[in-house]
Tab-separated table of C-alpha atoms and ligand atoms in Angstrom:
chain	number	residue	atom	x	y	z
A	29	MET	CA	27.026	-13.952	5.947
A	30	ASN	CA	28.944	-10.921	4.919
A	31	GLU	CA	28.894	-9.877	1.237
A	32	THR	CA	32.208	-11.274	0.203
A	33	THR	CA	31.606	-14.699	1.738
A	34	SER	CA	30.753	-17.335	-0.883
A	35	PRO	CA	29.140	-20.720	-0.171
A	36	GLU	CA	32.437	-22.254	-1.202
A	37	SER	CA	34.193	-20.934	1.838
A	38	TYR	CA	32.030	-23.148	4.021
A	39	LYS	CA	32.744	-26.235	2.128
A	40	MET	CA	34.052	-29.146	3.943
A	41	VAL	CA	34.799	-32.289	1.859
A	42	THR	CA	35.284	-35.461	3.601
A	43	VAL	CA	37.244	-38.534	1.926
A	44	GLN	CA	33.825	-40.278	1.631
A	45	GLN	CA	32.309	-37.479	-0.257
A	46	HIS	CA	35.287	-37.025	-2.373
A	47	ILE	CA	35.463	-40.645	-3.468
A	48	MET	CA	31.673	-40.641	-4.023
A	49	GLU	CA	31.921	-37.533	-6.226
A	50	SER	CA	34.968	-38.871	-8.249
A	51	GLN	CA	33.187	-42.193	-8.778
A	52	ARG	CA	30.215	-40.345	-10.393
A	53	ALA	CA	32.389	-39.524	-13.210
A	54	HIS	CA	32.443	-43.224	-13.976
A	55	PRO	CA	29.242	-44.180	-15.787
A	56	THR	CA	29.552	-47.826	-14.705
A	57	ALA	CA	30.303	-47.231	-11.087
A	58	THR	CA	28.005	-49.023	-8.847
A	59	GLY	CA	29.053	-47.577	-5.508
A	60	GLU	CA	30.767	-50.775	-4.346
A	61	PHE	CA	34.364	-49.341	-4.819
A	62	THR	CA	33.352	-46.405	-2.620
A	63	TRP	CA	31.986	-48.998	0.096
A	64	LEU	CA	35.446	-50.759	-0.053
A	65	LEU	CA	37.496	-47.699	0.293
A	66	SER	CA	35.311	-46.565	3.210
A	67	GLY	CA	36.234	-49.952	4.982
A	68	ILE	CA	39.882	-48.976	4.585
A	69	THR	CA	39.461	-45.562	5.958
A	70	LEU	CA	37.446	-47.039	8.908
A	71	ALA	CA	40.355	-49.472	9.698
A	72	THR	CA	42.918	-46.696	9.638
A	73	LYS	CA	40.988	-44.686	12.134
A	74	MET	CA	40.874	-47.754	14.346
A	75	ILE	CA	44.638	-48.129	14.013
A	76	GLU	CA	45.187	-44.464	14.648
A	77	ALA	CA	43.205	-44.712	17.896
A	78	GLN	CA	45.458	-47.618	19.099
A	79	VAL	CA	48.746	-45.833	17.860
A	80	ARG	CA	47.749	-42.518	19.696
A	81	ARG	CA	47.236	-44.340	22.977
A	82	ALA	CA	49.698	-47.169	22.597
A	83	GLY	CA	51.530	-46.441	25.869
A	84	ILE	CA	48.343	-46.296	27.889
A	85	LEU	CA	46.703	-49.308	26.347
A	86	GLY	CA	49.893	-51.429	26.929
A	87	VAL	CA	50.330	-52.363	23.335
A	88	LEU	CA	53.850	-51.332	22.760
A	89	GLY	CA	56.536	-53.938	22.325
A	90	SER	CA	56.627	-57.268	20.324
A	91	THR	CA	54.324	-60.184	20.476
A	92	GLY	CA	57.328	-62.561	20.715
A	93	GLU	CA	56.660	-63.873	17.191
A	94	GLU	CA	58.273	-63.495	13.843
A	95	ASN	CA	56.306	-62.857	10.559
A	96	VAL	CA	56.872	-64.648	7.227
A	97	GLN	CA	59.671	-62.263	6.377
A	98	GLY	CA	61.536	-63.355	9.632
A	99	GLU	CA	60.939	-59.935	11.226
A	100	VAL	CA	59.803	-59.391	14.885
A	101	VAL	CA	55.905	-58.704	15.088
A	102	GLN	CA	55.120	-55.830	17.158
A	103	LYS	CA	51.766	-55.909	19.039
A	104	LEU	CA	50.560	-52.940	17.155
A	105	ASP	CA	51.422	-54.722	13.868
A	106	GLN	CA	49.142	-57.399	14.850
A	107	LEU	CA	46.352	-54.983	15.934
A	108	ALA	CA	46.656	-53.067	12.683
A	109	ASN	CA	46.386	-56.324	10.656
A	110	ASP	CA	43.344	-57.420	12.554
A	111	ALA	CA	41.608	-54.082	12.203
A	112	ILE	CA	41.972	-54.257	8.337
A	113	LEU	CA	40.882	-57.762	8.001
A	114	GLN	CA	37.902	-57.057	10.329
A	115	CYS	CA	36.809	-53.900	8.347
A	116	LEU	CA	37.192	-55.423	5.003
A	117	GLY	CA	36.156	-59.051	5.634
A	118	TYR	CA	32.411	-58.358	5.369
A	119	ARG	CA	32.479	-55.765	2.692
A	120	GLY	CA	31.110	-58.329	0.221
A	121	ASN	CA	33.058	-57.160	-2.725
A	122	VAL	CA	36.453	-58.129	-1.506
A	123	GLY	CA	37.507	-61.751	-2.573
A	124	LEU	CA	41.039	-61.553	-1.417
A	125	MET	CA	43.225	-59.857	1.170
A	126	VAL	CA	46.927	-60.146	1.170
A	127	SER	CA	48.908	-58.730	4.098
A	128	GLU	CA	52.620	-58.181	4.509
A	129	GLU	CA	52.325	-59.778	7.849
A	130	ASP	CA	50.664	-63.021	6.651
A	131	ASP	CA	52.303	-65.915	4.933
A	132	GLU	CA	49.241	-66.641	2.877
A	133	PRO	CA	46.471	-64.558	1.132
A	134	HIS	CA	43.166	-64.451	3.081
A	135	ILE	CA	40.403	-65.954	0.650
A	136	VAL	CA	37.341	-64.065	1.883
A	137	LYS	CA	34.992	-65.244	-0.794
A	138	ASP	CA	35.055	-67.419	-3.778
A	139	PHE	CA	35.717	-65.398	-6.810
A	140	SER	CA	32.692	-64.020	-8.609
A	141	ASP	CA	31.949	-60.761	-10.196
A	142	ALA	CA	30.482	-59.689	-6.888
A	143	ALA	CA	33.863	-60.383	-5.139
A	144	ARG	CA	36.286	-59.043	-7.572
A	145	TYR	CA	38.590	-56.717	-5.522
A	146	ILE	CA	41.856	-57.863	-4.108
A	147	VAL	CA	43.328	-55.692	-1.227
A	148	LEU	CA	47.024	-55.737	-0.568
A	149	PHE	CA	48.340	-53.966	2.474
A	150	ASP	CA	51.143	-53.259	4.852
A	151	PRO	CA	49.167	-52.710	8.062
A	152	LEU	CA	51.849	-50.829	10.013
A	153	ASP	CA	54.968	-49.690	8.120
A	154	GLY	CA	57.953	-48.558	10.008
A	155	SER	CA	57.653	-51.159	12.806
A	156	SER	CA	61.006	-50.244	14.280
A	157	ASN	CA	59.803	-46.706	14.933
A	158	ILE	CA	56.597	-47.762	16.892
A	159	ASP	CA	58.131	-47.929	20.450
A	160	VAL	CA	60.062	-44.603	19.870
A	161	ASN	CA	57.074	-42.422	18.916
A	162	VAL	CA	58.113	-41.709	15.464
A	163	SER	CA	55.843	-41.566	12.488
A	164	ILE	CA	54.573	-44.864	11.085
A	165	GLY	CA	51.808	-45.681	8.542
A	166	THR	CA	49.522	-48.051	6.690
A	167	ILE	CA	49.927	-48.605	2.973
A	168	PHE	CA	47.242	-50.251	0.664
A	169	SER	CA	46.902	-51.223	-3.001
A	170	ILE	CA	43.745	-52.472	-4.770
A	171	LEU	CA	43.569	-54.753	-7.756
A	172	GLN	CA	40.696	-56.509	-9.453
A	173	THR	CA	40.706	-60.233	-10.193
A	174	ASN	CA	42.612	-60.827	-13.330
A	175	PRO	CA	40.367	-61.687	-16.238
A	176	GLU	CA	43.144	-63.731	-17.904
A	177	THR	CA	43.601	-66.104	-14.983
A	178	LYS	CA	41.572	-69.098	-14.180
A	179	SER	CA	39.209	-68.328	-11.474
A	180	LYS	CA	40.659	-70.695	-8.834
A	181	ASP	CA	44.279	-69.581	-9.195
A	182	VAL	CA	44.465	-67.312	-6.246
A	183	ILE	CA	48.169	-66.489	-6.735
A	184	GLY	CA	47.747	-65.739	-10.284
A	185	HIS	CA	44.994	-63.240	-9.528
A	186	ILE	CA	47.351	-61.534	-7.161
A	187	LEU	CA	50.706	-61.331	-9.115
A	188	GLN	CA	49.655	-58.647	-11.441
A	189	PRO	CA	51.996	-55.719	-12.320
A	190	GLY	CA	51.459	-52.467	-10.454
A	191	ILE	CA	50.106	-50.731	-13.488
A	192	LYS	CA	46.846	-52.739	-12.965
A	193	GLN	CA	46.096	-51.180	-9.612
A	194	VAL	CA	42.688	-49.592	-9.525
A	195	ALA	CA	43.475	-47.629	-6.409
A	196	ALA	CA	46.357	-47.161	-3.780
A	197	GLY	CA	46.946	-45.053	-0.826
A	198	TYR	CA	48.657	-44.559	2.502
A	199	VAL	CA	47.970	-43.110	5.880
A	200	VAL	CA	50.728	-41.458	7.942
A	201	TYR	CA	50.325	-41.447	11.736
A	202	GLY	CA	52.490	-38.382	12.299
A	203	SER	CA	52.100	-35.163	13.876
A	204	SER	CA	48.669	-35.277	12.325
A	205	THR	CA	47.084	-38.187	10.594
A	206	VAL	CA	47.000	-37.859	6.862
A	207	LEU	CA	45.515	-40.082	4.329
A	208	THR	CA	46.602	-39.932	0.677
A	209	TYR	CA	44.894	-41.859	-2.139
A	210	THR	CA	44.711	-42.133	-5.825
A	211	THR	CA	42.300	-43.980	-8.224
A	212	GLY	CA	44.292	-43.014	-11.260
A	213	SER	CA	42.784	-39.516	-11.545
A	214	GLY	CA	45.391	-37.377	-9.584
A	215	VAL	CA	46.506	-37.684	-5.867
A	216	HIS	CA	44.323	-36.291	-3.061
A	217	MET	CA	45.295	-35.680	0.595
A	218	PHE	CA	42.981	-35.587	3.639
A	219	THR	CA	43.772	-34.840	7.381
A	220	LEU	CA	41.918	-36.551	10.115
A	221	ASN	CA	39.991	-34.168	12.177
A	222	PRO	CA	39.977	-35.946	15.646
A	223	GLU	CA	37.065	-33.912	16.927
A	224	ILE	CA	34.666	-35.246	14.344
A	225	GLY	CA	36.500	-38.432	13.384
A	226	ALA	CA	36.415	-37.629	9.779
A	227	TYR	CA	39.227	-37.347	7.133
A	228	VAL	CA	38.754	-33.773	5.587
A	229	LEU	CA	40.115	-32.629	2.331
A	230	HIS	CA	43.399	-30.858	2.645
A	231	LYS	CA	44.820	-30.776	-0.900
A	232	GLU	CA	43.476	-32.011	-4.105
A	233	ASN	CA	45.652	-32.956	-7.176
A	234	VAL	CA	48.845	-32.932	-5.258
A	235	LEU	CA	51.857	-32.508	-7.502
A	236	MET	CA	55.379	-33.539	-6.495
A	237	PRO	CA	57.920	-30.905	-7.298
A	238	GLU	CA	59.830	-31.893	-10.330
A	239	LYS	CA	63.118	-31.464	-8.534
A	240	GLY	CA	63.887	-31.318	-4.864
A	241	LYS	CA	66.673	-30.512	-2.311
A	242	MET	CA	66.742	-33.753	-0.324
A	243	TYR	CA	67.873	-37.441	-0.722
A	244	SER	CA	66.617	-40.014	1.637
A	245	VAL	CA	68.609	-43.191	2.142
A	246	ASN	CA	70.053	-45.404	5.067
A	247	GLU	CA	73.757	-44.403	4.486
A	248	ALA	CA	74.923	-46.910	7.015
A	249	TYR	CA	74.742	-49.531	4.305
A	250	LEU	CA	76.718	-47.173	1.843
A	251	GLY	CA	79.809	-49.698	1.550
A	252	THR	CA	77.392	-52.551	0.135
A	253	PHE	CA	75.330	-50.321	-2.349
A	254	PRO	CA	75.917	-50.790	-6.009
A	255	ASP	CA	78.898	-48.650	-7.345
A	256	GLY	CA	76.636	-46.387	-9.372
A	257	VAL	CA	74.423	-45.505	-6.315
A	258	ARG	CA	77.618	-44.769	-4.279
A	259	LYS	CA	78.679	-42.559	-7.157
A	260	TYR	CA	75.368	-40.696	-7.128
A	261	LEU	CA	75.580	-40.185	-3.428
A	262	ASP	CA	79.198	-38.683	-3.728
A	263	TRP	CA	77.992	-36.385	-6.505
A	264	ALA	CA	74.816	-35.353	-4.388
A	265	LYS	CA	77.203	-34.211	-1.719
A	266	SER	CA	79.492	-32.316	-4.000
A	267	GLU	CA	79.166	-28.626	-4.787
A	268	ALA	CA	78.495	-29.309	-8.391
A	269	ALA	CA	75.085	-30.877	-7.232
A	270	GLY	CA	73.980	-27.535	-5.810
A	271	GLY	CA	73.553	-28.397	-2.093
A	272	TYR	CA	71.468	-31.397	-1.287
A	273	SER	CA	70.332	-32.050	2.278
A	274	SER	CA	69.603	-35.571	3.683
A	275	ARG	CA	66.584	-36.823	5.650
A	276	TYR	CA	65.908	-40.487	6.706
A	277	ILE	CA	63.151	-41.328	9.135
A	278	GLY	CA	63.253	-45.125	8.640
A	279	SER	CA	59.390	-45.375	8.028
A	280	LEU	CA	58.868	-45.488	4.250
A	281	VAL	CA	55.445	-43.991	4.524
A	282	ALA	CA	56.944	-40.988	6.362
A	283	ASP	CA	59.894	-40.631	4.155
A	284	PHE	CA	57.716	-40.880	1.121
A	285	HIS	CA	55.228	-38.353	2.329
A	286	ARG	CA	58.010	-35.752	2.838
A	287	THR	CA	59.269	-36.616	-0.698
A	288	LEU	CA	55.874	-36.213	-2.170
A	289	LEU	CA	55.372	-32.792	-0.599
A	290	ARG	CA	58.928	-31.418	-0.855
A	291	GLY	CA	60.419	-33.308	-3.795
A	292	GLY	CA	63.856	-35.114	-3.962
A	293	VAL	CA	64.414	-38.778	-3.800
A	294	PHE	CA	63.926	-41.728	-1.408
A	295	LEU	CA	66.128	-44.763	-2.300
A	296	TYR	CA	66.638	-48.235	-0.859
A	297	PRO	CA	69.015	-49.909	-3.086
A	298	PRO	CA	70.358	-53.532	-2.873
A	299	THR	CA	72.582	-54.112	0.054
A	300	LYS	CA	74.730	-57.003	1.163
A	301	LYS	CA	72.053	-57.982	3.667
A	302	ALA	CA	69.229	-57.484	1.192
A	303	PRO	CA	70.648	-58.104	-2.217
A	304	GLY	CA	67.302	-57.901	-3.998
A	305	GLY	CA	66.313	-54.693	-1.977
A	306	LYS	CA	64.384	-54.779	1.305
A	307	LEU	CA	61.050	-53.214	0.438
A	308	ARG	CA	58.149	-55.286	-0.689
A	309	LEU	CA	56.904	-54.872	-4.320
A	310	LEU	CA	53.240	-55.690	-3.705
A	311	TYR	CA	52.638	-53.876	-0.474
A	312	GLU	CA	55.101	-50.925	-0.553
A	313	ALA	CA	56.748	-50.173	-3.837
A	314	ASN	CA	53.667	-50.576	-6.160
A	315	PRO	CA	51.232	-48.409	-4.346
A	316	LEU	CA	53.747	-45.677	-3.667
A	317	ALA	CA	54.881	-45.832	-7.306
A	318	PHE	CA	51.295	-45.478	-8.442
A	319	ILE	CA	50.926	-42.276	-6.126
A	320	ALA	CA	54.264	-40.945	-7.197
A	321	GLU	CA	53.476	-41.123	-10.915
A	322	GLN	CA	49.941	-39.772	-10.454
A	323	ALA	CA	51.579	-36.783	-8.805
A	324	GLY	CA	54.057	-36.317	-11.618
A	325	GLY	CA	56.932	-38.174	-10.011
A	326	ALA	CA	58.619	-41.485	-10.935
A	327	ALA	CA	59.631	-44.775	-9.445
A	328	THR	CA	62.185	-47.338	-10.632
A	329	ASP	CA	64.074	-50.328	-9.308
A	330	GLY	CA	67.282	-48.796	-10.913
A	331	LYS	CA	66.604	-50.472	-14.226
A	332	ARG	CA	62.835	-50.672	-14.656
A	333	ARG	CA	59.827	-48.820	-13.973
A	334	ILE	CA	58.330	-50.275	-10.709
A	335	LEU	CA	54.766	-50.358	-12.112
A	336	GLU	CA	55.716	-52.615	-15.022
A	337	LYS	CA	57.353	-55.372	-12.988
A	338	THR	CA	55.461	-58.591	-12.987
A	339	PRO	CA	55.685	-60.066	-9.471
A	340	THR	CA	56.679	-63.684	-9.244
A	341	ALA	CA	56.042	-64.203	-5.477
A	342	LEU	CA	53.715	-62.755	-2.913
A	343	HIS	CA	56.326	-61.309	-0.693
A	344	GLU	CA	58.785	-60.258	-3.344
A	345	ARG	CA	61.242	-57.595	-2.491
A	346	THR	CA	62.574	-54.903	-4.831
A	347	PRO	CA	65.084	-52.108	-4.820
A	348	LEU	CA	63.320	-48.892	-4.844
A	349	VAL	CA	64.075	-45.372	-6.184
A	350	ILE	CA	61.089	-43.038	-5.882
A	351	GLY	CA	60.459	-39.338	-5.878
A	352	SER	CA	60.741	-36.241	-8.155
A	353	LYS	CA	61.468	-37.035	-11.833
A	354	TYR	CA	64.658	-35.267	-11.980
A	355	GLU	CA	66.279	-36.975	-9.116
A	356	VAL	CA	64.904	-40.424	-9.985
A	357	ALA	CA	66.441	-40.070	-13.561
A	358	GLN	CA	69.783	-38.843	-11.973
A	359	VAL	CA	69.987	-41.901	-9.777
A	360	ALA	CA	69.075	-44.273	-12.604
A	361	GLU	CA	71.661	-42.677	-14.863
A	362	PHE	CA	74.533	-43.003	-12.273
A	363	TRP	CA	73.342	-46.464	-11.353
A	364	GLN	CA	73.403	-47.640	-15.059
A	365	GLY	CA	76.781	-45.969	-15.627
B	282	AHM	P1	58.444	-52.826	7.906
B	282	AHM	O1	57.268	-52.823	6.920
B	282	AHM	O2	58.612	-54.149	8.632
B	282	AHM	O3	58.254	-51.673	9.007
B	282	AHM	O4	59.870	-52.572	7.141
B	282	AHM	C1	59.957	-51.634	6.157
B	282	AHM	C2	60.738	-50.407	6.619
B	282	AHM	C3	60.476	-49.317	5.858
B	282	AHM	O5	59.435	-48.382	6.357
B	282	AHM	C4	61.620	-48.524	5.863
B	282	AHM	O6	61.879	-47.634	4.737
B	282	AHM	C5	62.758	-49.478	5.987
B	282	AHM	O7	62.030	-50.612	6.438
B	282	AHM	C6	63.836	-49.041	6.825
B	282	AHM	O8	64.822	-50.031	6.815
B	282	AHM	P2	66.228	-49.898	7.414
B	282	AHM	O9	66.135	-49.865	8.934
B	282	AHM	O10	66.975	-51.042	6.875
B	282	AHM	O11	66.785	-48.578	6.884
B	283	MG	MG1	56.556	-51.761	5.500
């Protein structure tokens, strides 16, 4: 070791270590939450292995079925769903698993104190991008059973506002595989090191820029957006706005990941085809809103803070405006007129 090298420079923190260390700060932590999150990270490594070799394994294309939302199920959607169910099904402390792909929740165990966690997930977000080798991802949200709900009322336990989430995260399978999570104490980002098969800390306490230079929206639907949103987009293109650029991948996870790092705004407003918005409150909007807020950003449905919306159905959809505080406030202002 040369004289200027400190032990710190040798430090390599895996996501497992990071979660364990942050849980130590909670005097009542038993380690079971750490165990649960390790099930999720394991599942995402299984998914990433399939995604990276999809062409070779013959798992591109659709299964020929439609999911509960009437969307075509891709083979990888199915494999990703199974990986998460497999990895969490035997963790002991998970009572319920709720997937965007499945009609009904999976009741893993009868509720008890020991099985108090509810895991909600979108196993493979950005399905339309799978076959064309564009970034896709996994999103997860974790709740605890609701103490105000009768123990057998499964749906009642699940339909809690996003503010009740105890953790949320996503993995983006892009040029590298990145996992981002929050348990309500900041946002932390890890990169999968394929040589050792571990997520290694890349950035702790990630902060979203307060203002950005990009907006992200599917402008093909512009004609059916609410007037206020159209006015915002006109303004964003004007000289007065100071020169915005546009990016749209069509995988929410990837579009959000860029927005988290670079700032700006992602929006999926109501359209003629999806008058209540397209994105799912429980599996997409809530977890990403939790992360956005923890990183200093914001998320709204145009009228209300996403995290305060009380869901009324499992597969409920919502309009979503998410990103830097400045741009989210601008969109909301234009929208509300
Ligand atoms: P998915 O979960 O079935 O993949 O659908 C959600 C995706 C999001 O990732 C993305 O933001 C959106 O759908 C894109 O929709 P569109 O093609 O209408 O722009
Ligand atoms: Mg999705």
